[in-house]
Short mmCIF file of C-alpha atoms in Angstrom, two decimals:
data_model
loop_
_atom_site.label_atom_id
_atom_site.label_comp_id
_atom_site.label_asym_id
_atom_site.label_seq_id
_atom_site.Cartn_x
_atom_site.Cartn_y
_atom_site.Cartn_z
CA MET F 1 1.23 3.08 -11.64
CA TRP F 2 4.15 5.30 -13.36
CA GLN F 3 3.90 3.06 -16.36
CA GLU F 4 0.15 3.47 -16.44
CA ALA F 5 0.60 7.22 -15.98
CA CYS F 6 2.85 7.74 -18.70
CA THR F 7 0.85 5.61 -21.16
CA LEU F 8 -2.18 7.90 -20.18
CA ARG F 9 -0.30 11.11 -20.66
CA ASP F 10 0.87 9.78 -24.10
CA ALA F 11 -2.73 8.84 -25.22
CA GLY F 12 -3.80 12.39 -24.65
CA TYR F 13 -4.77 12.49 -20.82
CA ARG F 14 -3.65 14.89 -18.26
CA VAL F 15 -2.61 13.03 -15.48
CA SER F 16 -2.14 14.00 -11.80
CA ILE F 17 -0.48 11.62 -9.28
CA ILE F 18 -1.24 11.61 -5.50
CA ALA F 19 1.18 9.67 -3.52
CA PRO F 20 3.11 9.71 0.30
CA ARG F 21 6.03 12.11 0.47
CA GLU F 22 9.22 10.53 1.21
CA ARG F 23 12.36 12.34 2.80
CA GLY F 24 13.85 14.60 0.34
CA GLN F 25 11.10 14.65 -2.20
CA ARG F 26 9.16 17.98 -3.03
CA ALA F 27 5.47 18.33 -1.89
CA ARG F 28 4.45 19.35 -5.73
CA GLU F 29 6.43 18.94 -8.95
CA THR F 30 6.02 18.21 -12.48
CA LEU F 31 7.84 14.90 -13.70
CA ASP F 32 7.70 14.43 -17.50
CA GLY F 33 4.50 16.30 -17.88
CA ILE F 34 2.69 14.53 -15.00
CA GLU F 35 1.65 16.65 -12.05
CA VAL F 36 2.92 14.95 -8.74
CA TYR F 37 1.15 16.08 -5.28
CA ARG F 38 2.70 14.29 -2.17
CA HIS F 39 1.13 14.34 1.22
CA PRO F 40 2.96 13.79 4.30
CA ALA F 41 4.46 10.30 4.99
CA LEU F 42 2.55 7.70 6.59
CA PRO F 43 3.67 5.86 9.61
CA ASP F 44 5.01 2.18 9.42
CA ALA F 45 2.10 0.07 10.49
CA SER F 46 2.28 -2.41 13.14
CA GLY F 47 -0.83 -4.10 14.74
CA ALA F 48 -4.69 -3.16 14.38
CA LEU F 49 -4.23 0.13 15.89
CA GLY F 50 -1.20 1.16 13.69
CA TYR F 51 -3.05 -0.06 10.45
CA THR F 52 -5.89 1.95 11.59
CA ILE F 53 -3.60 5.02 12.01
CA GLU F 54 -2.10 4.44 8.74
CA TYR F 55 -5.29 4.17 6.83
CA GLY F 56 -7.05 6.81 8.50
CA MET F 57 -4.18 9.53 7.82
CA ALA F 58 -4.06 7.94 4.04
CA LEU F 59 -7.88 8.74 3.55
CA PHE F 60 -7.50 12.33 5.10
CA TRP F 61 -4.51 13.17 3.15
CA GLU F 62 -5.55 11.70 -0.08
CA THR F 63 -9.08 13.21 0.09
CA LEU F 64 -7.65 16.80 0.89
CA PHE F 65 -5.09 16.38 -1.99
CA ALA F 66 -7.79 15.05 -4.36
CA PHE F 67 -9.73 18.24 -3.72
CA ARG F 68 -6.45 20.32 -4.05
CA ALA F 69 -5.97 18.45 -7.65
CA LEU F 70 -9.50 19.07 -8.64
CA VAL F 71 -9.23 22.78 -8.07
CA GLY F 72 -5.87 23.03 -9.62
CA SER F 73 -5.80 21.24 -12.99
CA GLY F 74 -9.09 19.35 -12.61
CA PHE F 75 -9.88 15.66 -13.51
CA ASP F 76 -12.59 13.31 -14.77
CA VAL F 77 -11.34 10.14 -13.56
CA VAL F 78 -10.13 8.85 -10.07
CA HIS F 79 -7.85 5.89 -10.51
CA VAL F 80 -6.98 4.11 -7.21
CA SER F 81 -4.69 1.10 -6.68
CA ASN F 82 -4.61 -1.01 -3.42
CA PRO F 83 -3.45 -1.80 -0.89
CA PRO F 84 -5.44 -0.46 1.24
CA ASP F 85 -8.79 -1.29 -0.01
CA THR F 86 -10.33 1.83 1.60
CA LEU F 87 -9.16 4.39 -1.35
CA PHE F 88 -12.54 3.81 -3.06
CA LEU F 89 -13.78 6.02 -0.19
CA VAL F 90 -11.78 8.99 -1.82
CA GLY F 91 -12.79 7.89 -5.40
CA GLY F 92 -16.57 7.20 -4.19
CA LEU F 93 -17.00 10.88 -2.92
CA PHE F 94 -15.91 12.36 -6.12
CA LYS F 95 -18.10 9.86 -8.03
CA ALA F 96 -21.07 10.70 -6.02
CA VAL F 97 -20.70 14.31 -5.59
CA PHE F 98 -18.91 15.51 -8.74
CA ALA F 99 -19.91 12.46 -11.20
CA LYS F 100 -16.24 11.44 -11.77
CA LYS F 101 -15.51 8.03 -13.04
CA LEU F 102 -13.86 5.53 -10.62
CA VAL F 103 -11.13 3.02 -11.78
CA PHE F 104 -10.05 0.42 -9.19
CA ASP F 105 -6.42 -1.09 -9.99
CA HIS F 106 -6.49 -4.40 -8.15
CA HIS F 107 -2.65 -4.84 -7.36
CA ASP F 108 -3.05 -7.12 -4.26
CA LEU F 109 -5.63 -9.45 -2.64
CA CYS F 110 -5.67 -7.92 0.77
CA PRO F 111 -7.63 -10.62 2.71
CA GLU F 112 -4.85 -13.46 1.27
CA LEU F 113 -2.36 -10.87 2.01
CA TYR F 114 -3.52 -10.53 5.62
CA GLU F 115 -3.81 -14.28 5.99
CA ALA F 116 -0.18 -14.94 4.67
CA LYS F 117 1.39 -12.26 6.80
CA PHE F 118 -0.49 -12.93 9.98
CA GLY F 119 -1.71 -16.58 9.99
CA ARG F 120 -4.98 -15.63 11.09
CA LYS F 121 -8.64 -15.88 10.10
CA ASP F 122 -10.28 -13.61 12.37
CA LEU F 123 -12.23 -10.32 12.21
CA PRO F 124 -9.87 -8.18 10.18
CA LEU F 125 -9.96 -10.86 7.61
CA GLY F 126 -13.80 -10.53 7.16
CA LEU F 127 -13.49 -6.81 7.03
CA LEU F 128 -10.78 -6.77 4.36
CA ALA F 129 -12.95 -9.43 2.35
CA LYS F 130 -15.94 -6.58 2.68
CA LEU F 131 -13.56 -3.88 1.76
CA GLU F 132 -12.51 -5.51 -1.39
CA ARG F 133 -16.04 -6.19 -2.55
CA TRP F 134 -16.93 -2.65 -1.93
CA SER F 135 -14.06 -1.35 -4.05
CA ILE F 136 -15.04 -3.67 -6.73
CA LYS F 137 -18.58 -2.78 -6.62
CA ALA F 138 -17.92 0.92 -6.47
CA ALA F 139 -15.69 1.12 -9.48
CA ASP F 140 -16.90 2.02 -13.00
CA ILE F 141 -13.95 -0.54 -14.28
CA VAL F 142 -11.83 -2.81 -12.62
CA ILE F 143 -8.25 -3.48 -13.80
CA SER F 144 -6.79 -6.71 -12.83
CA THR F 145 -3.01 -7.86 -12.82
CA ASN F 146 -3.77 -11.54 -14.12
CA GLU F 147 -6.57 -13.69 -14.89
CA SER F 148 -6.91 -15.12 -11.29
CA TYR F 149 -7.38 -11.56 -9.96
CA ARG F 150 -10.04 -11.00 -12.77
CA GLN F 151 -11.86 -14.01 -11.57
CA VAL F 152 -12.01 -12.57 -8.12
CA ALA F 153 -13.17 -9.49 -9.12
CA ILE F 154 -16.14 -11.28 -10.97
CA ALA F 155 -16.75 -14.31 -8.46
CA ARG F 156 -15.93 -12.64 -5.08
CA GLY F 157 -16.71 -9.00 -6.00
CA GLY F 158 -19.76 -9.53 -8.19
CA LYS F 159 -18.52 -7.34 -11.10
CA ASP F 160 -19.71 -7.81 -14.69
CA PRO F 161 -17.11 -9.49 -16.64
CA SER F 162 -17.12 -6.79 -19.34
CA ARG F 163 -16.16 -4.37 -16.75
CA VAL F 164 -12.83 -6.23 -15.81
CA PHE F 165 -9.79 -5.79 -17.85
CA VAL F 166 -6.43 -7.72 -17.41
CA VAL F 167 -3.45 -5.36 -17.53
CA ARG F 168 -0.38 -7.01 -16.46
CA ASN F 169 2.17 -5.27 -14.72
CA GLY F 170 4.69 -5.94 -17.79
CA PRO F 171 8.47 -5.12 -17.53
CA ASP F 172 9.83 -2.17 -19.44
CA LEU F 173 12.40 -3.56 -21.95
CA GLY F 174 14.24 -0.18 -21.90
CA ARG F 175 14.86 -0.37 -18.35
CA LEU F 176 15.82 -4.06 -18.10
CA ARG F 177 18.48 -3.97 -20.64
CA PRO F 178 21.49 -6.31 -21.00
CA VAL F 179 24.92 -5.06 -19.64
CA ALA F 180 28.26 -6.95 -19.59
CA PRO F 181 28.37 -9.77 -16.90
CA ILE F 182 30.98 -8.92 -13.91
CA PRO F 183 32.66 -12.25 -13.04
CA ALA F 184 33.82 -10.87 -9.64
CA LEU F 185 30.18 -11.06 -8.37
CA LYS F 186 30.24 -14.83 -8.37
CA ASN F 187 32.91 -14.51 -5.36
CA GLY F 188 35.48 -16.87 -7.03
CA CYS F 189 32.55 -19.71 -7.80
CA GLN F 190 31.77 -20.87 -11.22
CA HIS F 191 28.05 -20.37 -10.91
CA LEU F 192 25.80 -17.60 -9.58
CA VAL F 193 22.21 -17.96 -8.56
CA GLY F 194 20.19 -14.59 -8.30
CA TYR F 195 17.35 -13.53 -6.62
CA VAL F 196 15.69 -10.00 -6.60
CA GLY F 197 12.90 -8.71 -4.88
CA VAL F 198 11.10 -7.89 -1.51
CA ILE F 199 12.15 -9.94 1.41
CA GLY F 200 9.35 -10.51 3.72
CA PRO F 201 8.13 -13.73 5.43
CA GLN F 202 5.58 -14.75 2.72
CA GLU F 203 8.46 -14.50 0.02
CA GLY F 204 9.90 -17.52 1.26
CA LEU F 205 13.57 -16.93 0.99
CA GLN F 206 14.38 -19.34 3.73
CA HIS F 207 13.71 -21.93 1.22
CA LEU F 208 16.48 -20.52 -0.95
CA VAL F 209 19.07 -20.54 2.05
CA ARG F 210 18.15 -24.12 2.99
CA ALA F 211 18.23 -25.09 -0.66
CA ALA F 212 22.00 -23.66 -0.70
CA ALA F 213 22.72 -25.66 2.29
CA PHE F 214 21.74 -28.86 0.67
CA ILE F 215 23.59 -27.86 -2.34
CA ILE F 216 26.70 -27.04 -0.79
CA ARG F 217 26.98 -29.44 2.44
CA ASP F 218 24.91 -32.42 1.24
CA CYS F 219 25.89 -32.54 -2.59
CA ARG F 220 29.26 -31.05 -1.80
CA ARG F 221 29.04 -28.43 -4.37
CA SER F 222 31.46 -25.45 -3.48
CA ASP F 223 31.08 -23.94 -6.99
CA VAL F 224 27.82 -22.00 -6.48
CA HIS F 225 27.34 -18.55 -5.01
CA PHE F 226 23.90 -16.96 -4.36
CA ALA F 227 23.26 -13.21 -4.54
CA VAL F 228 20.14 -11.93 -3.07
CA VAL F 229 19.24 -8.25 -4.22
CA GLY F 230 16.72 -6.41 -2.43
CA SER F 231 15.48 -5.58 1.22
CA GLY F 232 12.49 -6.24 3.48
CA SER F 233 11.42 -6.99 7.13
CA ASP F 234 12.96 -10.47 6.82
CA LEU F 235 16.42 -9.73 5.35
CA ASP F 236 18.26 -10.05 8.86
CA ASN F 237 16.40 -13.32 9.66
CA ASN F 238 17.69 -14.82 6.23
CA ARG F 239 21.22 -13.61 6.98
CA ARG F 240 21.37 -15.17 10.57
CA LEU F 241 19.89 -18.53 9.03
CA ALA F 242 22.43 -18.65 6.26
CA LYS F 243 25.15 -18.07 8.89
CA ALA F 244 23.60 -20.59 11.40
CA LEU F 245 23.46 -23.16 8.49
CA GLY F 246 27.28 -22.55 7.58
CA VAL F 247 26.61 -21.21 4.00
CA GLY F 248 26.92 -17.46 4.94
CA ASP F 249 30.12 -17.17 2.88
CA HIS F 250 28.03 -18.46 -0.24
CA PHE F 251 25.67 -15.53 -0.07
CA THR F 252 25.77 -11.81 -0.84
CA PHE F 253 22.87 -10.09 0.75
CA THR F 254 22.94 -6.62 -1.07
CA GLY F 255 20.07 -4.74 0.54
CA ARG F 256 18.55 -1.97 -1.73
CA VAL F 257 20.62 -1.16 -4.68
CA SER F 258 20.44 0.99 -7.66
CA ASP F 259 19.18 -0.13 -11.03
CA GLN F 260 22.79 -0.52 -12.44
CA VAL F 261 23.90 -2.80 -9.73
CA LEU F 262 20.68 -4.81 -9.92
CA LEU F 263 21.09 -5.36 -13.59
CA GLU F 264 24.92 -6.12 -12.96
CA TYR F 265 23.90 -9.13 -10.73
CA LEU F 266 21.18 -10.27 -12.97
CA ASN F 267 22.97 -10.40 -16.10
CA THR F 268 25.94 -12.12 -14.15
CA ALA F 269 23.62 -14.86 -12.97
CA ASP F 270 23.47 -18.15 -14.79
CA LEU F 271 19.98 -18.65 -13.51
CA CYS F 272 17.43 -16.88 -10.98
CA VAL F 273 15.05 -17.98 -8.68
CA GLY F 274 11.64 -17.46 -7.16
CA CYS F 275 10.98 -18.89 -3.87
CA ASP F 276 7.45 -17.84 -2.78
CA ASP F 277 5.49 -19.98 -0.57
CA PHE F 278 2.50 -21.67 -1.60
CA ASN F 279 -0.65 -20.07 -0.13
CA ALA F 280 -3.76 -18.28 -1.66
CA LEU F 281 -1.88 -15.02 -2.28
CA ASN F 282 1.12 -16.12 -4.04
CA ASP F 283 -0.84 -19.01 -6.21
CA ARG F 284 -2.89 -16.29 -7.71
CA SER F 285 -0.25 -13.57 -8.01
CA THR F 286 2.00 -12.50 -10.74
CA MET F 287 5.54 -12.25 -9.48
CA ILE F 288 7.10 -9.21 -11.00
CA LYS F 289 10.64 -10.67 -10.49
CA ILE F 290 9.93 -13.60 -12.40
CA MET F 291 9.09 -11.46 -15.57
CA GLU F 292 12.27 -9.43 -14.74
CA TYR F 293 14.38 -12.58 -15.22
CA MET F 294 12.59 -13.62 -18.39
CA ALA F 295 13.02 -10.18 -19.89
CA LEU F 296 16.77 -10.74 -19.32
CA GLY F 297 16.92 -14.13 -21.03
CA LYS F 298 17.65 -15.99 -17.68
CA PRO F 299 16.07 -19.42 -16.87
CA VAL F 300 14.21 -19.66 -13.61
CA VAL F 301 13.50 -22.19 -10.72
CA GLN F 302 10.48 -21.58 -8.86
CA PHE F 303 7.94 -23.62 -6.79
CA ALA F 304 4.87 -24.89 -8.77
CA LEU F 305 2.24 -21.93 -8.46
CA THR F 306 -0.60 -21.43 -10.66
CA GLU F 307 0.17 -17.72 -11.84
CA GLY F 308 4.08 -18.60 -11.86
CA SER F 309 3.37 -21.31 -14.20
CA ILE F 310 1.13 -19.20 -16.36
CA THR F 311 3.66 -16.58 -16.70
CA ALA F 312 6.97 -18.60 -17.15
CA ARG F 313 5.87 -21.81 -19.03
CA GLU F 314 8.85 -23.70 -20.37
CA ALA F 315 11.00 -20.78 -19.26
CA SER F 316 11.05 -22.40 -15.79
CA LEU F 317 11.54 -25.62 -13.88
CA TYR F 318 8.99 -26.08 -11.17
CA ALA F 319 9.79 -27.52 -7.79
CA ARG F 320 7.21 -29.00 -5.45
CA PRO F 321 6.10 -26.19 -3.09
CA GLY F 322 7.84 -25.51 0.13
CA ASP F 323 10.41 -28.60 -0.61
CA HIS F 324 13.79 -27.10 -0.61
CA VAL F 325 15.54 -30.21 -1.46
CA ASP F 326 13.47 -30.56 -4.59
CA PHE F 327 14.09 -26.92 -5.27
CA ALA F 328 17.87 -27.51 -4.77
CA ARG F 329 17.90 -30.34 -7.21
CA LYS F 330 16.18 -28.40 -9.95
CA ILE F 331 18.98 -25.56 -9.34
CA LEU F 332 21.46 -28.36 -10.03
CA THR F 333 19.57 -29.59 -12.96
CA LEU F 334 20.17 -26.10 -14.64
CA LEU F 335 23.53 -25.51 -13.47
CA ASP F 336 24.83 -28.70 -15.01
CA ASP F 337 23.15 -28.35 -18.33
CA PRO F 338 24.28 -24.98 -19.92
CA ALA F 339 22.69 -25.86 -23.35
CA ARG F 340 19.19 -26.16 -21.59
CA ARG F 341 19.79 -22.74 -19.67
CA THR F 342 20.29 -21.00 -23.01
CA VAL F 343 17.09 -22.62 -24.55
CA MET F 344 14.94 -21.63 -21.63
CA GLY F 345 16.48 -18.24 -21.47
CA GLN F 346 15.71 -17.64 -25.03
CA LEU F 347 11.87 -18.96 -24.45
CA GLY F 348 11.59 -16.54 -21.70
CA ARG F 349 12.75 -13.52 -23.46
CA THR F 350 10.51 -14.19 -26.64
CA ARG F 351 7.44 -14.60 -24.46
CA ILE F 352 8.16 -11.25 -22.68
CA GLU F 353 8.73 -9.33 -25.87
CA ARG F 354 5.79 -11.01 -27.80
CA GLU F 355 2.99 -10.90 -24.81
CA LEU F 356 4.04 -9.53 -21.37
CA ALA F 357 6.33 -6.63 -21.73
CA TRP F 358 4.55 -3.17 -20.85
CA ASP F 359 4.29 -2.19 -24.50
CA ARG F 360 2.08 -5.24 -24.97
CA GLN F 361 -0.09 -4.15 -22.07
CA VAL F 362 -0.64 -0.57 -23.40
CA PRO F 363 -3.87 -1.43 -25.78
CA MET F 364 -5.49 -3.42 -22.77
CA LEU F 365 -5.07 -0.17 -20.47
CA LEU F 366 -6.55 2.01 -23.22
CA ALA F 367 -9.39 -0.39 -24.05
CA ALA F 368 -10.30 -0.29 -20.33
CA TYR F 369 -10.31 3.55 -20.24
CA ASP F 370 -12.31 3.55 -23.59
CA ALA F 371 -14.56 1.37 -21.83
CA LEU F 372 -15.45 4.12 -19.30
CA TRP F 373 -17.03 6.50 -21.93
CA ALA F 374 -18.71 3.52 -23.83
CA ASP F 375 -22.09 4.44 -22.33
CA SER F 376 -21.76 8.07 -22.65
CA ALA F 377 -22.10 10.30 -25.79
CA ASP F 378 -19.12 12.23 -24.55
CA LEU F 379 -15.68 11.59 -25.96
CA ALA F 380 -13.09 10.87 -23.37
CA PRO F 381 -11.96 14.23 -21.98
CA ALA F 382 -8.47 15.63 -22.13
CA ALA F 383 -8.22 15.71 -18.47
CA GLY F 384 -8.74 12.05 -17.90
CA ALA F 385 -6.84 10.62 -14.90
CA SER F 386 -6.04 11.31 -11.35
CA SER F 387 -3.90 8.41 -10.39
CA ARG F 388 -2.50 7.18 -7.15
#
């Protein structure tokens, strides 16, 4: 969202952001010319009651702060991103009462996210499907992160295809920069396999741990170390699994780290992995970590998922979904072929530079915003976007 906000600012829009306030943050400030309003932090949701409280508080605070932004700097567009799929109610209010435009930025498939997270098809799943459809219907335009999400907006949300725009969450090549490898991060091994990202149940990190056990114990390869950069609800479970399988010494679990440390690990890695489970959510979603690996010229091993394959193409090898042995063998194939790793890394970097990097997405975002005013004699206003 920050990349979108900065792009709109640079295009002449005045942008305000409304977001939850974390510890140590100011309630209101201006960052790089963008006004930031922060409402009280929301509770961590757990169970139906927890999510009801969280979403209810989000609606209350964000509606209140949107009025505050309206009275303050003013705005012409309410740009909401999900989850949750309830924020169209905030934008819909300003659309109905004040004739503001509404943009729905579709970042997650919430029905599929619920099913992947809880493994249930019950009443909340049906409600989430309705909220998604209402979010899409209420919006003047929909921004989708990939073509699979665009088709959801058209087929499941009933949106006119001309009102749905693909704007990928492309990596910022100014942030993802090469730095010198640090051999010590390999922990005395010849090779380092890197993973970066959130570590939740649906991310499937246990497949990497089991693949590592196969590599180290069954294939008798003691020359490989694994670095897991990131945090999440399933981190401790994977630490315990690595220890139980006897490969804990071959893993470094960093937890949350600075961008500099992340770059050091990724630049040192010989290859990087995505081990997301096959499900309706992951199959249709573009994983940011895959594009980050490619941006740094790293070859990738991942499971064969639709959008993952579309993103990486020849920069990745693809294992059978959920098959940790095939995943392990694909890792070993690349570790033992440095020339192939180099070629794949170059292909990935080139694809990012030519098609997927954020600077390549800027024209798509601006075209989407131009479409907001296509049916109006008015020019796009200078105070153009209120973005969450």
